[in-house]
CSV table of C-alpha atoms and ligand atoms in Angstrom, one decimal:
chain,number,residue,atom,x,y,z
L,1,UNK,CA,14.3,34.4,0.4
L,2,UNK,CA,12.9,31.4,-1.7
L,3,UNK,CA,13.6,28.1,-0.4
L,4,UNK,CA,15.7,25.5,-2.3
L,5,UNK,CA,14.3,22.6,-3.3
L,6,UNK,CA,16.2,19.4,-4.6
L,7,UNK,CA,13.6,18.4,-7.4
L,8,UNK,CA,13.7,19.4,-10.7
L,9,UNK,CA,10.1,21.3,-12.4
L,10,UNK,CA,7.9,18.5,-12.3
L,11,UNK,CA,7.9,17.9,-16.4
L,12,UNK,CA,5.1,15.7,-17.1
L,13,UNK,CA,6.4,14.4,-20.9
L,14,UNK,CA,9.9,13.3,-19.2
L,15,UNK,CA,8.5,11.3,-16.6
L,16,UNK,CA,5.9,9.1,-18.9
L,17,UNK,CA,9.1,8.9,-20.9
L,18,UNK,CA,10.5,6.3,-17.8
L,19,UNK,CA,7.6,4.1,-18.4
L,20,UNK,CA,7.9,1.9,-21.8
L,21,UNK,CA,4.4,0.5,-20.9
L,22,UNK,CA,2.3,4.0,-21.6
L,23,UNK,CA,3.4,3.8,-25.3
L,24,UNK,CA,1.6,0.7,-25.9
L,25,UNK,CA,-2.1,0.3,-27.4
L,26,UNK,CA,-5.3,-1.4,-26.2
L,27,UNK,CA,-8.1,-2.1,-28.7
L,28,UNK,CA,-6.1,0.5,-30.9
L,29,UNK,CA,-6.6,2.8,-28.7
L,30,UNK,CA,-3.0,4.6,-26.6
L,31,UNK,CA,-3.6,3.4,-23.1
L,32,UNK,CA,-4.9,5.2,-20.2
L,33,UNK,CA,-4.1,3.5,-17.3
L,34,UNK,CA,-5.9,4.5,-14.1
L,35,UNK,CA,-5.5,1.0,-11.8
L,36,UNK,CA,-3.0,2.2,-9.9
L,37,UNK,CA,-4.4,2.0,-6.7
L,38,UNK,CA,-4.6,-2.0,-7.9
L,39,UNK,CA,-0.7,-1.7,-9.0
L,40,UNK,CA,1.5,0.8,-10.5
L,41,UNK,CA,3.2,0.3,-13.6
L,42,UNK,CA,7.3,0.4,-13.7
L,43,UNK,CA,10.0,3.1,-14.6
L,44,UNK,CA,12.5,1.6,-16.7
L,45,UNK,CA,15.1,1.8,-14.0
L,46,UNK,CA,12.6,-0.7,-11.7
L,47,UNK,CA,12.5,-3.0,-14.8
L,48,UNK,CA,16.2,-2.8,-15.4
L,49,UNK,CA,17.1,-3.3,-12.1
L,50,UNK,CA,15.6,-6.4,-11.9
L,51,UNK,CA,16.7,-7.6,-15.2
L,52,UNK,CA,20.7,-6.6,-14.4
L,53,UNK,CA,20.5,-8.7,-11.4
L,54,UNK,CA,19.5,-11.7,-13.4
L,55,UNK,CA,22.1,-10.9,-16.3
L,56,UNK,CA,24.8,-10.3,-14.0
L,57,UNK,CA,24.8,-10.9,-10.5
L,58,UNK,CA,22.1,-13.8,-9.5
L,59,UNK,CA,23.2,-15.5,-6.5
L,60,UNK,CA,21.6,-16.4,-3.3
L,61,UNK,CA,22.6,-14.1,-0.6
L,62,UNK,CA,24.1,-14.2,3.1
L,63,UNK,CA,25.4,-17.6,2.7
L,64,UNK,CA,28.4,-17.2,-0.1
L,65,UNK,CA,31.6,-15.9,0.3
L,66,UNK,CA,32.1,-15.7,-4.0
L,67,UNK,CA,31.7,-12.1,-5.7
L,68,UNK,CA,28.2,-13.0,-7.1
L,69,UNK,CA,26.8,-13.8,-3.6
L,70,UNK,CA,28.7,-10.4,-2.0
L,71,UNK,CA,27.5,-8.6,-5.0
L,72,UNK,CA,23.7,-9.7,-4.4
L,73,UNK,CA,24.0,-10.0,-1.1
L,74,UNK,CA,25.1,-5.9,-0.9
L,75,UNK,CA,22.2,-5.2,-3.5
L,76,UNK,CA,19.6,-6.9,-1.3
L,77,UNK,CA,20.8,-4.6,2.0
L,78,UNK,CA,21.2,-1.5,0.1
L,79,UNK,CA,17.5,-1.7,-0.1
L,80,UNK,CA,17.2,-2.2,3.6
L,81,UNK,CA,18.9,1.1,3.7
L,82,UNK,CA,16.7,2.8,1.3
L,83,UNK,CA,13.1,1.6,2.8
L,84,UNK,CA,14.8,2.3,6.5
L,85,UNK,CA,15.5,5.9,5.1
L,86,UNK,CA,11.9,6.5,2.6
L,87,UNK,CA,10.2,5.9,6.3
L,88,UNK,CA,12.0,7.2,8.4
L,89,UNK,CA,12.8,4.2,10.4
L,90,UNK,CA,15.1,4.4,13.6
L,91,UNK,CA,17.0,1.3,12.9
L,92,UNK,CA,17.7,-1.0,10.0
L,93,UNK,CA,16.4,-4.3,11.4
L,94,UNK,CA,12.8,-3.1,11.6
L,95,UNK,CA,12.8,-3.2,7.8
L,96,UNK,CA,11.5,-7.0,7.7
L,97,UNK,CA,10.8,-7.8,3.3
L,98,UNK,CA,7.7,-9.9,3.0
L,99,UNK,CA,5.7,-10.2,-0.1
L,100,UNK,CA,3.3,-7.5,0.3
L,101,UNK,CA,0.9,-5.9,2.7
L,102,UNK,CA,-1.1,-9.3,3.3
L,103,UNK,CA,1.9,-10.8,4.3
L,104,UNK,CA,3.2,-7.6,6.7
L,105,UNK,CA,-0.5,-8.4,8.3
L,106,UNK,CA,-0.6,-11.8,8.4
L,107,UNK,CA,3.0,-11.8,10.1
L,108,UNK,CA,1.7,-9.6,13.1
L,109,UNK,CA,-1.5,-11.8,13.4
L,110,UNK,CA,0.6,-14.9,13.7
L,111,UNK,CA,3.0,-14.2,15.7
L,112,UNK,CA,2.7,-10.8,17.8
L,113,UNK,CA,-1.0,-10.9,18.2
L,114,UNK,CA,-0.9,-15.3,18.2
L,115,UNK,CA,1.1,-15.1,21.2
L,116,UNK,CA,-0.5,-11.5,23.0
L,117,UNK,CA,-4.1,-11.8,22.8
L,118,UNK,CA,-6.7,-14.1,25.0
L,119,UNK,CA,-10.3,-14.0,25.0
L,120,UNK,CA,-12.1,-11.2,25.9
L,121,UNK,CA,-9.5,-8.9,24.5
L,122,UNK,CA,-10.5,-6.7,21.3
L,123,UNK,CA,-8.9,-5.8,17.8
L,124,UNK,CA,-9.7,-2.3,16.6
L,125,UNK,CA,-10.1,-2.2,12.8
L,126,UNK,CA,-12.3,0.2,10.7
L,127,UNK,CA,-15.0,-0.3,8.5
L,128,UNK,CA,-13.1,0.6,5.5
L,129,UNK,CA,-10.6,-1.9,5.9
L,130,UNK,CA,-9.0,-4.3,2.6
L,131,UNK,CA,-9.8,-7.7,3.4
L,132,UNK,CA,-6.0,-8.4,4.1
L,133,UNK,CA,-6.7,-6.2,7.1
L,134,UNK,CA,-9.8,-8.1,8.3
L,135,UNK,CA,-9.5,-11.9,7.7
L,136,UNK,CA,-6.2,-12.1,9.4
L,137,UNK,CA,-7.6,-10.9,12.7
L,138,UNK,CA,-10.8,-13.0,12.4
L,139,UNK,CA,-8.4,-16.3,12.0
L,140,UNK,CA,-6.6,-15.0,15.0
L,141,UNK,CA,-9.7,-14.3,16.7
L,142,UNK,CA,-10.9,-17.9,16.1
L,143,UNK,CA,-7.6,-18.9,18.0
L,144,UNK,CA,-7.1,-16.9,20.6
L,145,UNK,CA,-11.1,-15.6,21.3
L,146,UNK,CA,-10.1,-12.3,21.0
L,147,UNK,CA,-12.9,-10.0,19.9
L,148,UNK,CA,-13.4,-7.9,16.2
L,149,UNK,CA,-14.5,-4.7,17.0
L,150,UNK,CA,-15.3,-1.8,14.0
L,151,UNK,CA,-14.6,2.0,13.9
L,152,UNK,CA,-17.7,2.9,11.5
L,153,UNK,CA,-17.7,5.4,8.2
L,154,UNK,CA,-20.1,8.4,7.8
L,155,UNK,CA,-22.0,9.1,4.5
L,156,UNK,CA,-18.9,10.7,3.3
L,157,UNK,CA,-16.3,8.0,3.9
L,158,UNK,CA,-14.6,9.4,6.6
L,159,UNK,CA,-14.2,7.0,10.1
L,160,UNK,CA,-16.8,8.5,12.6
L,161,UNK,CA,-14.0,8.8,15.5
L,162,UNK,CA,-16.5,9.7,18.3
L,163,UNK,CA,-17.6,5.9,17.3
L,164,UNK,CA,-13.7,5.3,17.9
L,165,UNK,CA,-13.2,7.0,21.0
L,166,UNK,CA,-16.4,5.3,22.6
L,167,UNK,CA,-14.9,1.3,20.9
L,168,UNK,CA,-11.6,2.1,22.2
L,169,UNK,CA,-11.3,1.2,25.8
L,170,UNK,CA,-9.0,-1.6,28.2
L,171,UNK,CA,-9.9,-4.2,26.5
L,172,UNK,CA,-8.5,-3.5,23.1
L,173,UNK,CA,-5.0,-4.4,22.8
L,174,UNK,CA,-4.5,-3.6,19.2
L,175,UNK,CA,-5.7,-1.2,16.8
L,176,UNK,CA,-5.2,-1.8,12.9
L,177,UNK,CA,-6.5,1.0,10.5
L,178,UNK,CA,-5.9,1.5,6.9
L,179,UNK,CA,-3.9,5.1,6.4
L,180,UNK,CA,-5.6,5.5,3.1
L,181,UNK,CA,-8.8,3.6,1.8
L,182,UNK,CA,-7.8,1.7,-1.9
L,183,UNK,CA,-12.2,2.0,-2.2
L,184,UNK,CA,-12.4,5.8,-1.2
L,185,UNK,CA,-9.1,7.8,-1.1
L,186,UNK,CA,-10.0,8.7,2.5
L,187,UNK,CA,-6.6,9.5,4.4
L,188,UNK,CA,-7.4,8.4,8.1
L,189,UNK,CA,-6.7,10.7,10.6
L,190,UNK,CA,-3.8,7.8,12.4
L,191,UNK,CA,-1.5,10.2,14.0
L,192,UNK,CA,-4.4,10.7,16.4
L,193,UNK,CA,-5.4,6.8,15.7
L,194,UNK,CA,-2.0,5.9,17.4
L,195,UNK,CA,-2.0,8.5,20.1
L,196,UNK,CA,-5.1,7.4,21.5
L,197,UNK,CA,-4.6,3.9,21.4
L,198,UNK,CA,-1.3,4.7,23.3
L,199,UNK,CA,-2.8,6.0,25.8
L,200,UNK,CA,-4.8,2.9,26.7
L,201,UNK,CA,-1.8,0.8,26.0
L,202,UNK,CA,-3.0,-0.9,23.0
L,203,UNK,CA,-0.7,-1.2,20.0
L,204,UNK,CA,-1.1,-0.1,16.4
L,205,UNK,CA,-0.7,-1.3,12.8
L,206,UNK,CA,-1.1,0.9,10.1
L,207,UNK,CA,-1.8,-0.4,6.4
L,208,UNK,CA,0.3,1.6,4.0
L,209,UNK,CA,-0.6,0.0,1.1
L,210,UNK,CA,-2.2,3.1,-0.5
L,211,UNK,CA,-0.5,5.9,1.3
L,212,UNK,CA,3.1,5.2,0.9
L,213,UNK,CA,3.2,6.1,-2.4
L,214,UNK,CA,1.2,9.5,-2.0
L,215,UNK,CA,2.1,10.9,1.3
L,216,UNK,CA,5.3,11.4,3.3
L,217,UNK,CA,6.0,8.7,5.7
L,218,UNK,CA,7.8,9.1,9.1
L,219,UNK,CA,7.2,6.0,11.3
L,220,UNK,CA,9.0,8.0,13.9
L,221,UNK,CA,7.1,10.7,14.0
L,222,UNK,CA,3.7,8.8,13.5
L,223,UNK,CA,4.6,6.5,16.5
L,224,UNK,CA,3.1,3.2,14.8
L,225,UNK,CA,4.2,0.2,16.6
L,226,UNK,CA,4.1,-1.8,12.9
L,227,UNK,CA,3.7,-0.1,9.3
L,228,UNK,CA,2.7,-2.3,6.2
L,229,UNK,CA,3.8,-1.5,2.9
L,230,UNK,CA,3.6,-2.6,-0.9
L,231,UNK,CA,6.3,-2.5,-3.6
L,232,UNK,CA,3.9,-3.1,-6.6
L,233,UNK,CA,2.0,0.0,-5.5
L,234,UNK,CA,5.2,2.0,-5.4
L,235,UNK,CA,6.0,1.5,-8.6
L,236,UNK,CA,8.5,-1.0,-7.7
L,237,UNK,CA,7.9,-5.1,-8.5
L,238,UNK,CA,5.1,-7.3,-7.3
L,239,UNK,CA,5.9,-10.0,-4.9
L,240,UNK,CA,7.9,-7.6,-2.4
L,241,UNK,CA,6.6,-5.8,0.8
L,242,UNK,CA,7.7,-4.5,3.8
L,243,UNK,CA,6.4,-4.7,7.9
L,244,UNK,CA,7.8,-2.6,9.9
L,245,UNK,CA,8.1,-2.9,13.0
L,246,UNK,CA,9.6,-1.5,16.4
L,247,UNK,CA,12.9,-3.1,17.3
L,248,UNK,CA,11.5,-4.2,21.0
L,249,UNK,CA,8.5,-5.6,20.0
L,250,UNK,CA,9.9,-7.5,16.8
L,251,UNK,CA,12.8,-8.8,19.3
L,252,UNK,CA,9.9,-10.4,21.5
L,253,UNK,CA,8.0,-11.9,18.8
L,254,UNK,CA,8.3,-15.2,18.1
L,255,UNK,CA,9.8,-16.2,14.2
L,256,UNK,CA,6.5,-16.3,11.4
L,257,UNK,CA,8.3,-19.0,10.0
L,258,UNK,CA,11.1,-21.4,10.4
L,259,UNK,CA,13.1,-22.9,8.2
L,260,UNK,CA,16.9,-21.4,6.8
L,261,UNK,CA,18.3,-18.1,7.2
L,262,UNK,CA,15.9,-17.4,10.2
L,263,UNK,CA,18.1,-19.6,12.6
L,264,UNK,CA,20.9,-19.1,14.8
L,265,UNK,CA,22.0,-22.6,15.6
L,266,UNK,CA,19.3,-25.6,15.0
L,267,UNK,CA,19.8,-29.3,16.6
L,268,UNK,CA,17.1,-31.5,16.9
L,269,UNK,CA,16.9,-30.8,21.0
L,270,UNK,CA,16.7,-27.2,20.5
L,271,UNK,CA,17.0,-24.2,18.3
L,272,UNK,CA,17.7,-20.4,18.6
L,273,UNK,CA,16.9,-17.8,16.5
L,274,UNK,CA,18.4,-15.5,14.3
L,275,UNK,CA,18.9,-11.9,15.1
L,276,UNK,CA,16.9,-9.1,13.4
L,277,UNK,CA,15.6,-8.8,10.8
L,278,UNK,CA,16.6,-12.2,9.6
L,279,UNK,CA,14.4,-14.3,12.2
L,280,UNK,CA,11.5,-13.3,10.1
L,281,UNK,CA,12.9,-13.9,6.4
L,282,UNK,CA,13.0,-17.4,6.3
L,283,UNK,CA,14.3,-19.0,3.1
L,284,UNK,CA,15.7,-17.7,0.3
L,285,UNK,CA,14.0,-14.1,0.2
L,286,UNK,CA,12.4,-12.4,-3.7
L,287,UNK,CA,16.2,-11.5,-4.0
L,288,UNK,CA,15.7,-9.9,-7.5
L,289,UNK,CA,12.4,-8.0,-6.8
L,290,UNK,CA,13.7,-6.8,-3.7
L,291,UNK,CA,17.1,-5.3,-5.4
L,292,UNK,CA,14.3,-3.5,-7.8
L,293,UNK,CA,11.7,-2.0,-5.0
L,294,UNK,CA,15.4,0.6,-4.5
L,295,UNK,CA,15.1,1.5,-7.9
L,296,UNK,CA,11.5,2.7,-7.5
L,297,UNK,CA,12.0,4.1,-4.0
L,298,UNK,CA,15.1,6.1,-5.5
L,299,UNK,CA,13.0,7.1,-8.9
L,300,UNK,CA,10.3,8.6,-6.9
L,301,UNK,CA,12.7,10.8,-4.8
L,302,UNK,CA,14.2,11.9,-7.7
L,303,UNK,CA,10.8,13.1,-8.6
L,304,UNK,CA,9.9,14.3,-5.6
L,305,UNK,CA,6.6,12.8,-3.3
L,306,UNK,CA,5.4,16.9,-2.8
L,307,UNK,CA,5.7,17.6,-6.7
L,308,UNK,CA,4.0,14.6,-7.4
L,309,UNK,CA,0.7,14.6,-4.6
L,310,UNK,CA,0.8,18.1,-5.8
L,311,UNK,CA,0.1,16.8,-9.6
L,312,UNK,CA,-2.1,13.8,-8.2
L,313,UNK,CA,-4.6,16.0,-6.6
L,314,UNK,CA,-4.7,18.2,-9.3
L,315,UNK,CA,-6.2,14.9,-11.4
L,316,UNK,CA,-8.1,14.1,-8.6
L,317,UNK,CA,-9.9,17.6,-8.3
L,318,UNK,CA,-10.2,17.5,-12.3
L,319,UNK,CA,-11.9,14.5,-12.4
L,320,UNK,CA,-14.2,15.0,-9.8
L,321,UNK,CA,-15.4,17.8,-10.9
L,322,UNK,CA,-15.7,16.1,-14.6
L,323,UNK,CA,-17.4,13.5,-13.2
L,324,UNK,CA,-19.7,15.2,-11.1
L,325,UNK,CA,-20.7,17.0,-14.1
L,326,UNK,CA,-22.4,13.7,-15.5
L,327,UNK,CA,-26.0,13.1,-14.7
L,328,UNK,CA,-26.7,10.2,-13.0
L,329,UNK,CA,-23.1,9.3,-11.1
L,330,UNK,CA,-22.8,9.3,-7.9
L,331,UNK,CA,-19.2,9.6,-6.3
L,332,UNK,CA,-18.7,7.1,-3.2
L,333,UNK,CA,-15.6,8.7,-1.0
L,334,UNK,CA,-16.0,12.7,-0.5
L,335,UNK,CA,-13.2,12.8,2.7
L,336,UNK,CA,-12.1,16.7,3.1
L,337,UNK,CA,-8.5,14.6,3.0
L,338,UNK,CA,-8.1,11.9,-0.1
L,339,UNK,CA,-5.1,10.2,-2.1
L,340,UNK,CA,-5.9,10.4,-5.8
L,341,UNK,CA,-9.2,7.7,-5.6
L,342,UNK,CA,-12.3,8.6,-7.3
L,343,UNK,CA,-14.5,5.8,-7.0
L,344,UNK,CA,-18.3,5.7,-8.8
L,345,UNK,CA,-21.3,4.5,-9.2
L,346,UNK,CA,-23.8,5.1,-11.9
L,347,UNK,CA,-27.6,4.8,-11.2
L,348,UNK,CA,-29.1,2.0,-13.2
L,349,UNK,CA,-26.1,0.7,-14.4
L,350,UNK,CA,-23.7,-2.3,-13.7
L,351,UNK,CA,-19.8,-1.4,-13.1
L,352,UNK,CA,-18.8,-4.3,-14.7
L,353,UNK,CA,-20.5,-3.4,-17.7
L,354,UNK,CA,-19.0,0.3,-17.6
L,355,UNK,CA,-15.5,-1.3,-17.2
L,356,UNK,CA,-15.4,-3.4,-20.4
L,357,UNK,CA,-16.9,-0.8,-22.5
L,358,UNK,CA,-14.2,2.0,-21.0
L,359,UNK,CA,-11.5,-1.0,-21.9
L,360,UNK,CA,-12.9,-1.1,-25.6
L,361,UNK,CA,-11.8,2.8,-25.3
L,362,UNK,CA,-8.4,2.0,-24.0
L,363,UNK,CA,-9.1,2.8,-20.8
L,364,UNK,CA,-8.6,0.5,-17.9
L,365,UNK,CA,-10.0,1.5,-14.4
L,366,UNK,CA,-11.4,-1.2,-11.7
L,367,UNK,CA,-14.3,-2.1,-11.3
L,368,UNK,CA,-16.0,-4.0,-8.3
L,369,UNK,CA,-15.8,-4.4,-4.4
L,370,UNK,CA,-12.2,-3.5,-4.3
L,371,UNK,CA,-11.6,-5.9,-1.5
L,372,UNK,CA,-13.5,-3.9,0.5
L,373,UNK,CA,-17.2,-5.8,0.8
L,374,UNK,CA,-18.4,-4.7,4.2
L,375,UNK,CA,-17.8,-1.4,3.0
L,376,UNK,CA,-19.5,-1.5,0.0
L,377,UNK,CA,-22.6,-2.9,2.1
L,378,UNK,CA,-22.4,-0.2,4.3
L,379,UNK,CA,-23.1,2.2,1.0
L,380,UNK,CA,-25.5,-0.7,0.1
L,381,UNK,CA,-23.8,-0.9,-3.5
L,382,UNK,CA,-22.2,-4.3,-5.3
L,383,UNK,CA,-19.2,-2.3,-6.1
L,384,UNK,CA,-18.1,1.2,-7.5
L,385,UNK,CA,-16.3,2.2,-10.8
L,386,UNK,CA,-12.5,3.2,-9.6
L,387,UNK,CA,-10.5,5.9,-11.2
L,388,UNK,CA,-7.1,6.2,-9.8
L,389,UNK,CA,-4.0,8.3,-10.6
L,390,UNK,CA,-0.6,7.8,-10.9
L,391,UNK,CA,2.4,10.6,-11.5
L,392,UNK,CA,2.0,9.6,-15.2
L,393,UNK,CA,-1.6,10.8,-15.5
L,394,UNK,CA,-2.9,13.7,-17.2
L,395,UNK,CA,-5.9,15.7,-17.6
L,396,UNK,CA,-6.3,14.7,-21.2
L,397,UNK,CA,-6.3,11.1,-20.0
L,398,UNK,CA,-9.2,12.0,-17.8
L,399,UNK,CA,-11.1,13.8,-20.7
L,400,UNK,CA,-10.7,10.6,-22.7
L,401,UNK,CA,-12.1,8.5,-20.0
L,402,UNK,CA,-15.3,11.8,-19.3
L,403,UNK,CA,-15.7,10.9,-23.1
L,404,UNK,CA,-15.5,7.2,-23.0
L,405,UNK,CA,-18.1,7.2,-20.0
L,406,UNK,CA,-20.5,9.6,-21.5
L,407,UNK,CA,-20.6,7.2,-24.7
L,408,UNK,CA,-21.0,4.0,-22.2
L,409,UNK,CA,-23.9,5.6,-20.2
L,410,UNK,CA,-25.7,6.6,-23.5
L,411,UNK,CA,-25.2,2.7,-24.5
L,412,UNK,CA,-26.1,1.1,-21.4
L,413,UNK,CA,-28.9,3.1,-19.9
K,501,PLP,C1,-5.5,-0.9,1.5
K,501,PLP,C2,-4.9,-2.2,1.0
K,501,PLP,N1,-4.5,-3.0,1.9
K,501,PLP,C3,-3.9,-4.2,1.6
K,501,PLP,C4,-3.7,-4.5,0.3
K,501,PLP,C5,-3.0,-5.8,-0.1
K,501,PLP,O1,-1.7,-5.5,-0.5
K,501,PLP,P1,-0.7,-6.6,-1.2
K,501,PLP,O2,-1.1,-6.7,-2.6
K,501,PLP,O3,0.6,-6.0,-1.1
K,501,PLP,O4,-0.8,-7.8,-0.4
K,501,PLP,C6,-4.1,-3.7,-0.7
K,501,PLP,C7,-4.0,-4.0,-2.2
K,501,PLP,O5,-4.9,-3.7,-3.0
K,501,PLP,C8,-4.8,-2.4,-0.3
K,501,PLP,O6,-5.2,-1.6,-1.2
């Protein structure tokens, strides 16, 4: 017997139909958009969403007891709900809103790891890690003396883990890897990340910036202690993120910051904090962009995460084969497992250039150090040429941007 599935054939034509900005022109040419790993663009629900909130219900939340507050107020939690229920998460009051992955980190580093961590203890992080996911810990190192310590990347871009297991030892007290590289693709192996660290009684952050949007996420079942995520990579609007956390160790951090909201009762001898999740949203919260990030999270269930990472890595193994095919490129990132990143460098000539002239063409990739400098020194390059795909994608985009090169690399070389 077949088994049932919920989703519709994934129909390629209806879903670019959701996105108004795929219709629009650049240098008169129809766009081909392959930034997504920088941000995704919107469905029209995402953008109608936050638009309907303005038009009809704007009003701060928690605090009013008229319709427009309960209204926004309700709209606000329902996407607690939704974000507790995309991940998997055990309880609604580890779904803390920030504004995006640097934030999730930042929070941990200031608080959990702030108040944890003394000198001579070490911080686990990888050598493929976003600067959000390094600088934090080097502030926090500067503080408290704890040490930096870094899981290295093979030739391929995959984390060497005998390096981990031989880094990881009593000293480290927490361990923050990057569940897919924005720079590579790689997917890190974290399950066994988190298990291991466990073991030693360190805890474990996990950057979901790139993966949350590609791959199934079950905090639960991964085991994370805290999980960073990033509406504008989810199709949803920028300014909005999420850190989760586990309920215990969220309970026994101290508040990020103070200030309204995140209080219980204040007087100028003493004051208590709010309960969860509150204690960490102080001030009036991205009301309206956080009422949109449900309308992304419910537009790509309707879709379906399997029926689109099936049609993502067919783009991915498209284009790297089309790319491969050109003389001269050289693809950075060749993990077994990889989100749809193909990153690239072309001998003897600058990315930069290879980015404008693929924008004359209509085509937009990124081009640079992706936030990722100490890896790009470890493959001793400025920067790479980044293709990367979106459910909106199609082969005949690719084509255009295989064209598009092959008329750059004639020009420039
Ligand atoms: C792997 C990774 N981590 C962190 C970030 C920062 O995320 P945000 O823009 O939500 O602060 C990014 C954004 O590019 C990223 O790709």
């Amino acid at each position: 017997m077949q088994a049932t599935t919920l989703h519709i054939a994934f129909d390629i034509d209806q879903v670019r139909r959701h996105f108004p900005i795929l219709n629009r022109q650049v240098k008169e040419k129809p766009l081909v958009y392959f930034d997504n790993a920088a941000t995704t663009q919107k469905p029209i629900e995402v953008i109608d969403a936050l638009t309907d909130y303005y038009k009809f219900y704007n009003a701060n939340i928690h605090r009013g007891i008229h319709s427009l507050a309960e209204e926004a107020t309700a709209a606000y939690e329902a996407t607690r709900d939704t974000v507790q229920q995309f991940i998997n998460a055990k309880h609604r009051e580890e779904i803390i809103f920030t504004k995006g992955v640097t934030e999730s980190i930042n929070l941990v580093a200031y608080t959990w790891a702030r108040t944890n961590l003394k000198a001579g203890d070490e911080i686990l992080i990888s050598g493929m890690e976003h600067h959000s996911n390094i600088v934090p810990w080097q502030l926090i190192g500067e503080i408290t003396g704890a040490k930096l310590k870094v899981i290295p990347v093979d030739d391929n871009g995959e984390l060497i883990m005998e390096e981990f297991y031989k880094l990881l030892n009593e000293k480290t007290k927490l361990v923050s890897v990057v569940h897919a590289s924005n720079s590579l693709g790689t997917i890190n192996p974290v399950k066994e990340i988190i298990d291991a660290a466990h073991e030693i009684g360190a805890i474990v952050l996990i950057d979901g910036a790139q993966s949350t949007v590609h791959l199934d996420i079950d905090v639960q079942e991964l085991n994370c202690d805290f999980f960073a995520i990033s509406s504008h990579k989810v199709y949803g609007p920028t300014g909005v993120g999420v850190l989760y956390g586990k309920k215990e160790l969220l309970e026994a951090m101290p508040p990020f910051m103070g200030g309204g909201e995140m209080i219980k009762d204040v007087s100028f001898e003493k004051t208590t904090w709010n309960d969860l999740p509150y204690k960490f949203e102080a001030g009036t919260p991205n009301i309206a962009d956080t009422v949109a990030l449900k309308a992304a999270i419910d537009f790509v269930e309707r879709i379906g995460k399997m029926q689109i990472r099936q049609h993502e890595d067919d783009l991915l193994q498209y284009a790297t084969s089309q790319l491969e095919s050109i003389e001269g490129i050289r693809m950075i990132g060749k993990a077994k497992q990889k989100v749809s990143v193909a990153s690239f460098v072309v001998e003897g000539v600058h990315p930069q250039d290879l980015g404008i002239l693929l924008d004359n063409q209509g085509v937009a990739v990124r081009t640079g150090h992706h936030c990722t400098q100490p890896l790009m020194n470890r493959f001793g390059i400025p920067g790479t040429t980044r293709a990367s795909f979106a459910m909106y994608n199609t082969k005949d985009e690719i084509d255009v941007m295989i064209e598009g090169l092959n008329k750059a690399i004639k020009l420039l070389k």
